Coordinates of C-alpha atoms and ligand atoms in Angstrom, one line a residue:
Chain A
M1 CA 5.2 12.4 24.4
K2 CA 4.5 15.1 21.9
V3 CA 3.0 13.9 18.6
L4 CA 3.0 15.5 15.2
V5 CA 0.4 14.4 12.8
P6 CA 0.7 15.2 9.1
V7 CA -2.7 15.1 7.2
K8 CA -3.4 15.5 3.6
R9 CA -6.3 16.9 1.9
V10 CA -7.4 14.5 -1.0
I11 CA -10.3 13.6 -3.2
D12 CA -13.1 11.9 -1.0
Y13 CA -12.6 8.1 -1.1
N14 CA -16.2 7.7 -2.5
V15 CA -15.6 9.9 -5.5
K16 CA -15.0 8.0 -8.8
V17 CA -12.3 10.2 -10.6
R18 CA -12.6 11.2 -14.1
V19 CA -9.7 11.7 -16.4
K20 CA -9.5 15.1 -18.2
P21 CA -10.0 14.6 -21.9
D22 CA -6.7 16.5 -22.6
Q23 CA -4.8 13.7 -20.6
T24 CA -3.2 16.3 -18.3
G25 CA -4.7 15.0 -15.0
V26 CA -7.9 14.2 -13.2
D27 CA -10.8 16.5 -13.0
L28 CA -10.8 17.9 -9.5
A29 CA -13.3 20.7 -10.1
N30 CA -16.3 20.5 -7.9
V31 CA -15.4 17.2 -6.4
K32 CA -15.6 16.5 -2.8
M33 CA -12.3 16.7 -0.9
S34 CA -11.6 15.1 2.4
M35 CA -9.0 14.2 4.9
N36 CA -7.0 11.2 3.5
P37 CA -8.7 8.2 5.3
F38 CA -5.4 6.9 6.8
D39 CA -4.7 10.3 8.2
E40 CA -8.2 10.1 10.1
I41 CA -6.8 6.9 11.7
S42 CA -3.5 8.6 12.7
V43 CA -5.4 11.6 14.2
E44 CA -7.6 9.2 16.1
E45 CA -4.6 7.3 17.4
A46 CA -2.9 10.5 18.6
V47 CA -6.0 11.6 20.3
R48 CA -6.5 8.4 22.0
M49 CA -2.8 8.6 23.2
K50 CA -3.7 12.0 24.7
E51 CA -6.6 10.7 26.4
A52 CA -4.8 7.8 27.9
G53 CA -2.2 10.3 29.1
T54 CA 0.7 9.0 27.0
A55 CA 0.7 12.1 24.7
T56 CA 1.0 15.4 25.9
E57 CA 0.3 17.4 22.8
V58 CA -1.2 16.6 19.4
V59 CA 0.0 19.0 16.6
I60 CA -1.5 18.6 13.3
V61 CA 0.3 19.8 10.0
S62 CA -0.7 20.0 6.4
I63 CA 0.9 21.0 3.2
G64 CA -1.4 22.2 0.7
P65 CA -3.8 24.9 -0.7
K66 CA -5.6 27.3 1.4
Q67 CA -8.6 24.9 1.7
A68 CA -6.3 22.4 3.8
Q69 CA -7.1 24.6 6.6
E70 CA -10.5 22.8 6.6
T71 CA -8.8 19.5 6.8
I72 CA -6.7 20.7 9.8
R73 CA -9.9 21.9 11.5
T74 CA -11.4 18.6 11.1
A75 CA -8.4 17.0 12.9
L76 CA -8.8 19.6 15.6
A77 CA -12.2 18.9 16.1
M78 CA -11.3 15.2 16.5
G79 CA -9.0 16.4 19.4
G80 CA -5.9 17.7 18.0
D81 CA -4.5 20.8 20.0
R82 CA -3.2 23.1 17.3
G83 CA -2.4 23.2 13.6
I84 CA 0.1 24.4 11.2
L85 CA -0.6 25.0 7.4
I86 CA 2.1 25.1 5.0
N87 CA 0.4 26.9 2.2
T88 CA 1.2 26.2 -1.3
D89 CA -1.0 25.6 -4.5
E90 CA 1.9 23.7 -6.2
T91 CA 1.8 20.0 -6.3
V92 CA 4.3 18.8 -3.6
E93 CA 5.8 15.3 -4.0
P94 CA 6.4 13.0 -1.2
L95 CA 10.2 13.8 -1.1
A96 CA 9.5 17.5 -0.7
V97 CA 6.7 16.9 1.9
A98 CA 9.2 14.8 3.7
K99 CA 11.8 17.5 3.6
I100 CA 9.4 20.2 4.9
L101 CA 8.2 17.8 7.6
A102 CA 11.6 17.3 8.7
K103 CA 12.1 21.0 9.1
V104 CA 8.8 21.1 11.1
V105 CA 10.1 18.3 13.3
A106 CA 13.2 20.3 13.8
E107 CA 11.2 23.2 15.1
E108 CA 8.7 21.2 17.1
S109 CA 10.7 18.4 18.4
P110 CA 8.1 15.7 18.6
D111 CA 8.8 12.2 20.1
L112 CA 6.6 10.6 17.5
V113 CA 5.3 11.4 14.0
L114 CA 2.2 9.6 13.0
L115 CA 1.4 9.5 9.2
G116 CA -1.0 7.5 7.1
K117 CA 0.7 4.7 5.2
Q118 CA -0.6 6.0 1.9
A119 CA -2.3 9.0 0.3
I120 CA -5.3 7.6 -1.6
D121 CA -4.8 10.0 -4.5
D122 CA -1.2 9.4 -5.7
D123 CA -1.1 6.0 -3.8
S124 CA 2.7 6.6 -3.3
N125 CA 3.3 5.1 0.3
Q126 CA 6.4 7.0 0.6
T127 CA 6.3 10.1 2.9
G128 CA 6.7 8.4 6.4
Q129 CA 9.7 6.3 5.2
M130 CA 11.3 9.3 3.6
L131 CA 10.8 11.4 6.5
A132 CA 12.4 8.6 8.7
A133 CA 15.4 8.6 6.4
L134 CA 15.8 12.2 6.3
L135 CA 15.8 12.3 10.2
D136 CA 17.7 9.1 10.7
W137 CA 14.9 7.9 12.9
P138 CA 13.5 4.4 13.3
Q139 CA 10.2 3.5 11.4
G140 CA 7.2 1.3 11.9
T141 CA 5.2 1.2 8.9
F142 CA 1.6 -0.2 8.4
A143 CA 0.8 -0.1 12.1
Y144 CA -1.9 -2.5 13.4
K145 CA -1.1 -1.8 16.9
I146 CA 1.1 0.7 18.8
E147 CA 2.2 0.4 22.4
K148 CA 4.4 2.6 24.5
D149 CA 7.0 0.6 26.2
G150 CA 9.2 2.8 28.5
D151 CA 11.0 5.2 26.1
A152 CA 10.5 3.0 23.3
L153 CA 7.4 2.0 21.2
T154 CA 6.4 -1.5 20.2
V155 CA 4.7 -1.4 16.8
T156 CA 2.8 -4.5 15.4
R157 CA 2.7 -4.1 11.5
E158 CA 0.5 -5.5 9.0
V159 CA 2.8 -7.5 6.6
D160 CA 2.5 -10.0 3.6
G161 CA 1.8 -13.2 5.3
G162 CA 0.7 -11.9 8.8
L163 CA 1.9 -9.5 11.5
Q164 CA 5.3 -8.5 12.6
T165 CA 6.2 -6.7 15.7
V166 CA 9.1 -4.4 16.0
K167 CA 10.6 -2.2 18.8
L168 CA 11.5 1.4 18.0
A169 CA 13.7 3.8 20.0
T170 CA 12.0 7.2 20.1
P171 CA 11.8 9.6 18.6
A172 CA 10.3 7.5 15.8
I173 CA 7.9 7.6 12.7
V174 CA 4.9 5.4 12.4
T175 CA 2.7 5.0 9.6
V176 CA -0.8 3.6 10.2
D177 CA -3.0 0.9 8.5
L178 CA -6.6 0.4 8.4
R179 CA -7.1 -1.9 11.4
L180 CA -5.3 0.4 14.0
N181 CA -8.7 2.0 15.1
E182 CA -11.9 3.3 14.1
P183 CA -11.7 7.1 13.8
R184 CA -14.5 9.0 15.6
Y185 CA -16.8 11.7 14.2
A186 CA -16.2 15.1 15.6
S187 CA -19.1 16.1 17.8
L188 CA -20.8 19.6 17.3
P189 CA -19.5 21.1 20.4
N190 CA -15.9 20.0 19.6
I191 CA -16.4 21.3 16.0
M192 CA -17.2 24.7 17.6
K193 CA -14.2 24.3 20.0
A194 CA -11.8 23.7 17.1
K195 CA -12.7 26.9 15.6
K196 CA -10.9 28.7 18.3
K197 CA -7.7 26.4 18.3
P198 CA -4.7 28.2 16.6
I199 CA -3.6 27.3 13.2
D200 CA -0.1 28.8 12.2
E201 CA 0.3 29.7 8.5
K202 CA 3.5 29.1 6.7
A203 CA 4.8 28.7 3.3
P204 CA 7.4 26.2 1.9
G205 CA 9.8 29.0 1.5
D206 CA 9.9 29.7 5.3
Y207 CA 11.5 26.4 5.7
G208 CA 14.0 27.0 2.7
V209 CA 13.0 23.8 1.0
D210 CA 13.0 23.6 -2.7
I211 CA 9.7 22.0 -3.8
S212 CA 10.3 21.8 -7.6
P213 CA 9.1 18.6 -8.8
R214 CA 11.3 15.8 -10.0
L215 CA 8.7 14.1 -11.9
S216 CA 6.6 15.3 -14.8
V217 CA 3.4 14.2 -16.1
V218 CA 3.6 12.9 -19.6
K219 CA 0.0 11.9 -19.7
V220 CA -2.9 10.6 -17.6
T221 CA -5.1 8.1 -19.3
E222 CA -8.3 6.0 -18.6
P223 CA -7.6 2.4 -17.6
P224 CA -8.7 0.0 -20.1
V225 CA -12.4 -0.5 -19.5
R226 CA -13.6 -3.9 -18.7
E227 CA -16.9 -4.9 -20.4
A228 CA -19.6 -6.3 -18.1
G229 CA -20.1 -10.0 -19.2
E230 CA -23.3 -12.0 -18.7
K231 CA -25.5 -13.0 -16.0
V232 CA -25.9 -16.7 -15.6
E233 CA -29.2 -18.1 -14.2
D234 CA -27.8 -20.9 -12.1
V235 CA -24.8 -22.8 -10.7
A236 CA -25.0 -25.4 -13.3
T237 CA -24.8 -22.9 -16.2
L238 CA -21.9 -21.1 -14.3
V239 CA -19.9 -24.3 -14.1
S240 CA -20.5 -25.1 -17.9
K241 CA -19.5 -21.7 -18.9
L242 CA -16.4 -21.7 -16.8
K243 CA -15.4 -25.1 -18.4
S244 CA -15.9 -23.9 -22.0
A245 CA -13.9 -20.9 -21.2
G246 CA -11.1 -23.1 -19.9
A247 CA -11.2 -21.5 -16.5
I248 CA -11.7 -24.9 -14.6
Chain B
M1 CA 24.1 0.7 -17.2
A2 CA 23.3 -1.5 -14.3
V3 CA 20.1 -2.1 -12.3
L4 CA 20.0 -3.6 -8.8
V5 CA 17.0 -5.9 -7.9
I6 CA 16.3 -6.5 -4.2
A7 CA 15.1 -10.1 -3.7
E8 CA 11.9 -10.8 -2.0
H9 CA 12.4 -14.0 0.2
D10 CA 12.0 -15.5 3.7
N11 CA 15.6 -16.7 4.0
A12 CA 14.5 -20.1 2.8
S13 CA 13.1 -19.5 -0.6
L14 CA 13.1 -17.0 -3.2
N15 CA 9.7 -15.5 -3.8
D16 CA 8.4 -15.3 -7.3
A17 CA 7.8 -11.5 -6.9
T18 CA 11.5 -11.4 -7.6
H19 CA 11.3 -13.0 -11.1
K20 CA 8.7 -10.4 -12.0
V21 CA 10.8 -7.5 -10.8
V22 CA 13.7 -9.0 -12.9
T23 CA 11.6 -8.8 -16.0
A24 CA 10.8 -5.2 -15.3
A25 CA 14.4 -4.3 -14.7
A26 CA 15.5 -6.1 -18.0
K27 CA 13.0 -3.8 -19.8
F28 CA 14.8 -0.9 -18.3
G29 CA 17.9 -2.3 -19.6
G30 CA 21.6 -2.8 -18.8
D31 CA 23.2 -5.4 -16.4
V32 CA 20.8 -6.7 -13.9
D33 CA 22.1 -7.9 -10.4
I34 CA 20.1 -9.3 -7.5
L35 CA 20.8 -8.4 -3.9
V36 CA 19.8 -11.2 -1.5
A37 CA 20.0 -9.8 1.9
G38 CA 19.2 -12.0 4.9
E39 CA 20.5 -14.6 7.3
G40 CA 21.3 -18.1 6.5
A41 CA 19.8 -17.3 3.0
G42 CA 22.4 -19.4 0.9
D43 CA 19.6 -21.4 -0.8
V44 CA 17.9 -18.0 -1.8
A45 CA 21.1 -16.8 -3.3
A46 CA 21.6 -20.0 -5.2
A47 CA 17.9 -19.7 -6.4
A48 CA 18.6 -16.1 -7.5
A49 CA 21.7 -17.0 -9.4
K50 CA 19.3 -19.3 -11.7
V51 CA 17.1 -16.5 -12.6
S52 CA 17.5 -15.8 -16.2
G53 CA 19.3 -12.7 -17.5
V54 CA 21.0 -12.0 -14.2
R55 CA 24.7 -10.9 -14.3
K56 CA 25.5 -11.7 -10.7
V57 CA 23.9 -12.1 -7.2
V58 CA 25.3 -10.0 -4.4
H59 CA 24.7 -12.0 -1.1
A60 CA 24.7 -10.1 2.2
D61 CA 24.3 -12.6 5.0
G62 CA 23.9 -11.4 8.7
A63 CA 21.8 -10.9 11.7
S64 CA 21.2 -7.2 11.0
V65 CA 19.2 -8.1 7.8
A66 CA 17.7 -11.2 8.8
K67 CA 14.2 -9.5 8.7
Q68 CA 15.2 -6.8 6.1
L69 CA 14.1 -4.1 8.4
A70 CA 14.3 -0.8 6.5
E71 CA 17.0 0.9 8.7
A72 CA 19.4 -2.1 8.1
M73 CA 18.5 -2.1 4.4
E74 CA 19.2 1.5 4.0
A75 CA 22.6 1.1 5.5
L76 CA 23.2 -1.8 3.1
V77 CA 21.8 -0.5 -0.2
V78 CA 22.6 3.2 -0.3
P79 CA 26.3 2.8 -0.4
M80 CA 26.0 0.1 -3.1
M81 CA 24.0 2.5 -5.3
S82 CA 27.1 4.2 -6.5
G83 CA 27.6 1.4 -8.9
Y84 CA 24.0 1.3 -10.2
D85 CA 21.6 3.4 -12.3
A86 CA 18.5 2.1 -10.7
V87 CA 17.2 -0.1 -7.9
F88 CA 14.2 -2.1 -8.6
I89 CA 12.1 -3.6 -5.7
P90 CA 9.0 -5.6 -5.4
A91 CA 5.9 -3.6 -4.2
T92 CA 5.4 -6.1 -1.4
T93 CA 5.1 -4.7 2.2
T94 CA 8.8 -5.3 2.8
G95 CA 9.7 -3.5 -0.5
K96 CA 7.4 -0.7 0.3
N97 CA 8.9 -0.4 3.7
I98 CA 12.4 -0.2 2.4
A99 CA 12.4 1.7 -0.9
P100 CA 11.4 5.3 0.1
R101 CA 14.2 5.2 2.7
I102 CA 16.6 4.6 0.1
A103 CA 15.1 7.1 -2.3
A104 CA 15.3 9.8 0.4
K105 CA 18.9 9.0 1.2
L106 CA 19.8 9.3 -2.6
D107 CA 17.6 12.5 -2.8
V108 CA 15.5 11.1 -5.5
M109 CA 11.8 10.9 -6.0
Q110 CA 10.7 7.3 -5.9
L111 CA 8.3 5.8 -8.5
S112 CA 5.8 3.5 -6.7
D113 CA 4.1 0.5 -8.1
I114 CA 5.1 0.8 -11.7
T115 CA 3.1 -1.2 -14.3
D116 CA 5.4 -0.4 -17.3
V117 CA 8.7 0.7 -18.2
I118 CA 8.6 3.1 -21.2
D119 CA 12.2 4.2 -21.2
T120 CA 14.9 4.9 -18.8
D121 CA 13.1 7.9 -17.4
T122 CA 9.6 7.2 -18.3
F123 CA 7.3 4.8 -16.5
E124 CA 3.5 4.0 -16.2
R125 CA 1.8 3.6 -12.8
P126 CA -1.9 3.6 -11.8
I127 CA -3.2 6.4 -9.4
Y128 CA -6.5 7.0 -7.6
A129 CA -7.0 3.3 -6.9
G130 CA -6.3 2.4 -10.6
N131 CA -9.0 4.9 -11.9
A132 CA -6.3 6.7 -13.8
I133 CA -2.9 5.6 -15.4
L134 CA -0.2 8.0 -15.1
T135 CA 2.7 8.2 -17.5
V136 CA 5.5 9.9 -15.7
K137 CA 9.0 11.1 -16.4
S138 CA 11.7 11.2 -13.8
S139 CA 14.5 13.9 -14.0
D140 CA 16.5 12.1 -11.3
A141 CA 19.9 10.7 -12.1
K142 CA 19.1 7.4 -10.2
K143 CA 15.9 5.7 -10.1
V144 CA 14.3 4.1 -7.2
I145 CA 11.3 1.9 -8.3
T146 CA 8.8 -0.5 -6.8
V147 CA 7.2 -2.8 -9.3
R148 CA 3.7 -4.2 -9.3
G149 CA 4.2 -8.1 -9.8
T150 CA 0.9 -8.5 -11.6
A151 CA 2.0 -6.3 -14.6
F152 CA 5.0 -8.3 -15.5
E153 CA 5.7 -12.0 -16.4
A154 CA 8.0 -13.8 -14.2
A155 CA 11.6 -14.2 -15.6
G156 CA 12.8 -17.7 -16.3
E157 CA 15.3 -20.0 -14.5
D158 CA 17.8 -20.9 -17.1
G159 CA 20.6 -18.4 -15.7
S160 CA 23.9 -19.3 -14.0
A161 CA 25.0 -16.1 -12.4
S162 CA 27.9 -15.8 -10.0
V163 CA 27.3 -15.2 -6.3
E164 CA 29.4 -12.6 -4.6
A165 CA 29.4 -12.2 -0.7
A166 CA 29.0 -8.7 0.8
D167 CA 29.2 -7.6 4.3
A168 CA 25.7 -7.2 6.2
P169 CA 25.7 -3.8 7.9
A170 CA 26.9 -3.7 11.6
G171 CA 24.2 -2.8 13.9
P172 CA 22.8 -1.8 16.3
F173 CA 20.0 0.0 14.6
K174 CA 17.1 2.0 16.2
S175 CA 14.8 -0.6 15.3
E176 CA 14.6 -4.2 16.4
F177 CA 12.7 -7.1 15.4
V178 CA 10.6 -8.6 18.2
S179 CA 8.3 -11.4 16.8
E180 CA 6.0 -12.3 14.1
Q181 CA 2.8 -14.0 13.7
M182 CA 2.7 -15.6 10.3
V183 CA -0.6 -17.1 8.9
K184 CA 0.4 -21.0 8.0
S185 CA -1.2 -22.1 5.0
D186 CA -0.5 -24.8 2.4
R187 CA -2.5 -22.8 -0.2
P188 CA -1.0 -20.9 -3.1
E189 CA 0.2 -17.7 -2.0
L190 CA -2.4 -14.8 -2.8
A191 CA -0.3 -12.4 -4.7
G192 CA 1.0 -15.1 -7.4
A193 CA -2.1 -17.4 -7.4
K194 CA -3.6 -18.7 -10.5
R195 CA -7.0 -18.7 -9.0
V196 CA -8.5 -16.8 -6.2
V197 CA -11.7 -17.1 -4.2
S198 CA -12.6 -14.0 -2.0
G199 CA -15.3 -13.6 0.5
G200 CA -16.9 -10.4 1.5
R201 CA -19.0 -9.0 4.6
A202 CA -22.0 -11.0 3.4
L203 CA -20.5 -14.1 4.9
G204 CA -21.5 -12.7 8.2
S205 CA -18.8 -14.6 10.6
K206 CA -15.6 -16.3 10.4
E207 CA -17.2 -19.7 11.0
E208 CA -19.4 -19.1 7.7
F209 CA -16.3 -17.8 5.9
D210 CA -14.4 -21.0 6.7
R211 CA -17.4 -23.2 6.0
L212 CA -18.2 -21.8 2.6
I213 CA -15.1 -20.1 1.1
V214 CA -12.4 -22.4 2.2
P215 CA -13.9 -25.6 0.6
L216 CA -14.5 -23.8 -2.6
A217 CA -11.1 -22.5 -2.8
D218 CA -10.0 -26.2 -1.9
K219 CA -11.8 -27.5 -4.9
L220 CA -10.4 -24.9 -7.3
E221 CA -6.9 -25.2 -5.7
A222 CA -7.2 -21.3 -5.3
A223 CA -5.9 -18.9 -2.8
V224 CA -8.3 -17.2 -0.5
G225 CA -8.9 -13.5 -0.5
A226 CA -11.3 -11.1 1.4
S227 CA -12.6 -7.7 1.1
R228 CA -11.7 -5.0 3.7
A229 CA -14.9 -5.4 5.3
A230 CA -14.5 -9.2 5.7
V231 CA -11.0 -8.6 7.2
D232 CA -12.2 -5.9 9.6
A233 CA -14.9 -8.0 10.9
G234 CA -12.2 -10.8 11.6
Y235 CA -13.5 -13.3 9.0
A236 CA -10.1 -13.4 7.5
P237 CA -6.6 -12.5 8.3
N238 CA -5.2 -9.0 7.5
D239 CA -3.0 -10.2 4.6
Y240 CA -5.9 -11.8 2.7
Q241 CA -7.3 -8.2 1.8
V242 CA -7.5 -7.6 -1.8
G243 CA -7.6 -4.0 -3.1
Q244 CA -6.2 -0.6 -3.4
T245 CA -4.6 -0.8 0.0
G246 CA -4.1 -4.4 0.3
K247 CA -2.9 -7.0 -2.1
I248 CA -3.0 -6.6 -5.9
V249 CA -4.0 -9.8 -7.7
A250 CA -4.5 -10.9 -11.4
P251 CA -5.3 -14.5 -11.4
E252 CA -6.7 -16.5 -14.3
L253 CA -10.0 -16.8 -12.3
Y254 CA -11.3 -14.6 -9.6
V255 CA -14.5 -15.4 -7.7
A256 CA -16.1 -12.7 -5.7
V257 CA -18.7 -14.2 -3.1
G258 CA -20.8 -11.6 -1.3
I259 CA -18.7 -8.7 -2.3
S260 CA -20.3 -5.4 -3.4
G261 CA -17.3 -4.3 -5.7
A262 CA -16.2 -0.9 -4.1
I263 CA -13.5 0.9 -6.2
Q264 CA -11.0 0.1 -3.5
H265 CA -11.7 -3.7 -4.1
L266 CA -11.8 -3.5 -7.8
A267 CA -8.5 -1.6 -7.7
G268 CA -7.1 -5.0 -6.5
M269 CA -8.5 -7.5 -8.8
K270 CA -9.9 -5.9 -12.0
D271 CA -7.0 -7.3 -14.0
S272 CA -8.0 -10.8 -13.3
K273 CA -8.6 -12.7 -16.6
I274 CA -12.0 -14.2 -15.7
I275 CA -14.0 -12.7 -13.0
V276 CA -16.9 -14.5 -11.5
A277 CA -19.3 -12.6 -9.0
I278 CA -22.0 -14.3 -6.8
N279 CA -24.2 -11.5 -5.2
K280 CA -27.8 -11.3 -4.2
D281 CA -28.1 -7.8 -5.3
E282 CA -28.3 -7.6 -9.2
E283 CA -27.4 -4.0 -9.0
A284 CA -24.0 -4.6 -7.2
P285 CA -21.1 -2.9 -8.9
I286 CA -19.0 -6.0 -8.9
F287 CA -21.3 -7.2 -11.8
Q288 CA -20.0 -4.4 -14.0
V289 CA -16.7 -6.1 -14.1
A290 CA -17.8 -9.7 -13.9
D291 CA -17.5 -12.0 -16.8
Y292 CA -20.2 -14.4 -15.3
G293 CA -22.6 -12.9 -12.6
L294 CA -24.8 -15.1 -10.6
V295 CA -27.5 -13.2 -8.8
A296 CA -28.1 -15.6 -6.0
D297 CA -27.9 -16.1 -2.2
L298 CA -24.4 -17.2 -1.5
F299 CA -25.5 -19.4 1.3
N300 CA -27.2 -21.7 -1.3
A301 CA -25.0 -21.0 -4.3
V302 CA -21.7 -21.6 -2.9
P303 CA -22.1 -25.2 -1.5
E304 CA -24.0 -26.0 -4.8
L305 CA -20.9 -24.7 -6.8
T306 CA -18.4 -26.5 -4.5
E307 CA -20.3 -29.7 -5.0
A308 CA -20.7 -29.4 -8.8
L309 CA -17.0 -28.8 -9.3
Ligands
FAD1 C1 -9.0 4.1 2.6 C2 -9.7 3.0 2.4 C3 -9.2 1.8 1.9 C4 -9.8 0.7 1.6 N1 -9.2 -0.3 0.9 C5 -9.8 -1.4 0.6 C6 -9.3 -2.6 0.0 O1 -8.0 -2.6 -0.1 N2 -9.9 -3.6 -0.2 C7 -11.4 -3.6 -0.1 O2 -12.1 -4.7 -0.3 N3 -12.0 -2.6 0.5 C8 -11.2 -1.4 0.8 N4 -12.0 -0.5 1.3 C9 -13.3 -0.6 1.6 C10 -14.3 -0.4 0.5 O3 -14.6 0.9 0.4 C11 -15.7 -1.3 0.9 O4 -16.1 -0.8 2.1 C12 -15.4 -2.8 1.1 O5 -14.7 -3.3 -0.2 C13 -16.8 -3.5 1.3 O6 -16.6 -4.9 1.5 P1 -17.7 -5.9 1.1 O7 -18.1 -5.8 -0.5 O8 -17.4 -7.2 1.6 O9 -19.0 -5.3 1.8 P2 -20.3 -4.6 1.4 O10 -20.1 -3.5 0.6 O11 -21.2 -4.5 2.7 O12 -21.0 -5.7 0.4 C14 -21.6 -7.0 0.8 C15 -22.2 -7.5 -0.4 O13 -22.8 -8.7 -0.2 C16 -24.1 -8.9 -0.9 N5 -24.7 -9.8 0.0 C17 -25.3 -9.8 1.1 N6 -25.9 -10.9 1.6 C18 -25.8 -11.8 0.6 C19 -26.1 -13.1 0.4 N7 -26.8 -13.8 1.4 N8 -25.7 -13.7 -0.8 C20 -25.0 -13.1 -1.8 N9 -24.7 -11.7 -1.6 C21 -25.0 -11.3 -0.4 C22 -24.7 -7.5 -0.9 O14 -25.5 -7.5 -1.8 C23 -23.4 -6.6 -0.9 O15 -23.2 -6.3 -2.4 C24 -11.1 0.6 1.6 C25 -11.9 1.9 2.1 C26 -11.1 2.9 2.4 C27 -11.8 4.2 3.0
AMP2 N1 0.8 17.3 1.5 C1 0.8 16.7 2.6 N2 0.6 17.3 3.9 C2 0.6 16.6 5.0 N3 0.9 15.3 4.9 C3 1.2 14.7 4.0 C4 1.0 15.3 2.7 N4 1.3 14.3 1.7 C5 1.4 13.2 2.3 N5 1.4 13.3 3.6 C6 1.6 12.3 4.8 O1 2.1 11.1 4.2 C7 1.2 10.1 4.2 C8 1.5 9.1 3.0 O2 1.3 9.8 1.8 P1 2.0 9.3 0.4 O3 3.5 9.0 0.8 O4 1.8 10.5 -0.6 O5 1.2 8.1 0.1 C9 -0.2 10.7 4.2 O6 -1.2 9.7 4.8 C10 0.1 11.9 5.1 O7 0.2 11.4 6.6

């Protein structure tokens, strides 16, 4: 089974973002960038499939600026085989990302595309499902467990109310959730090895995909700030405060 | 103008998330129809017909949409969209699974998790775990939207819309439902609860979580939530996770017990009306959003609080 893993370079999850005073966006200058945490989980899963003998090749793909190359290198150091960088400085919306990925799929013919359920910058939670629609492939979103079952995949999904298991014919799209696995840290020797792994460089134009945005930013503002309240000294005080506030 | 709302339900009852989406759809404007897709979901269709302000209910009943899997829902909804300007879908796991598939087929860029409708092209939605609010304008002719329930009031139930039958799509589809393990509970549902008690990593075990958090929630008639750390450690089921990548809640009262207040957690609960935090570290970030903060060891404070209520 060949596995394609799209990874996105995003603001590190530990960074508290600041909205720019001119309300055009958030300030990304000099902030730490990392691989989207969900994509670390999908890379880890693909690498584990390779180690278990179910995956034959793990191809990492990222659409983004030149620096997304570092994100691909991180995935290669975790165990990916080779990378494809689709280089653009434009903001690429999930629909356009899915369209580009559909072309990459046509070229690479993977049996499985493993994506993150959500990018923690735009919080869209769209790309995997859109790619599945464009390819007319089945989808297993928010995966908690993935098992190969002959030519099919059995995917257990995290859903409201519990867990749901579906069976997907392959080729298929799976998006991963937090509990699927715990991603490894790349070891120093593997980081060195990853430097020699090939990364192809392309541009959206090479795939003939129009990436012009459908959405435009009117403004980006700070959320209303919540004032810290008061510290109460004991449980009895807490109860009486809650009573007088009408909360209980 | 007309808007299609996709109902959230379990074939037996209509989920309140639907009423909230109807409110958002009404703000968009035009006629609002509700699609009930399910199997043996007649009661749900009847309940949907009572939602205030609804023109008609379209009821598609059949095995292919029994679990509202995305492939079948795409086949059902995409052809219907010729008669609608927008489809509004709850931002539940079911809705998030379906909506982008419909959007891609219609070649439109979806708007996820909206918290306000400014006009028929302009919407508000949180980004970066709610640390920024984006006002965004769509140039697509049709809109595919998922709606954050906590941002809208539930529509009333004084309607009397007609119910029209539609064919469920014929399968087979490339995905198939196998089984589900649902957490059985008599408690209020987390997403719509008036009160929520959440426990964090500090509980230390499932036994302690059940021994301390559950009775407090019982006393308050509250839903139970958890931080990601508590869920990952197996103290609570997956769907109890409150936060950026879990459930978004905005109850009248949120009690955070042994939770530090990471931005990902705050993203899911900071719109609660009153927040109580119990944490032994007075520097814990949760106190920055808490109305009432109690610096204490939870193993003493929680039983005492449960007792005092
Ligand atoms: C991609 C991604 C998505 C995420 N999504 C979510 C999400 O949706 N929801 C979420 O919650 N998190 C999420 N997280 C995780 C988040 O970053 C934090 O790691 C998590 O919220 C921490 O959980 P916690 O507060 O229970 O644990 P900790 O941060 O370990 O905090 C435990 C707290 O308990 C206090 N404590 C310890 N002992 C006691 C005691 N005896 N009495 C009282 N207090 C005590 C400590 O002072 C501490 O403040 C996500 C992370 C990533 C990377
Ligand atoms: N620019 C990108 N390059 C590669 N993969 C991406 C990109 N944007 C999104 N993805 C993938 O799609 C997933 C969901 O992103 P989103 O739909 O934006 O929330 C991510 O976890 C990635 O796997």
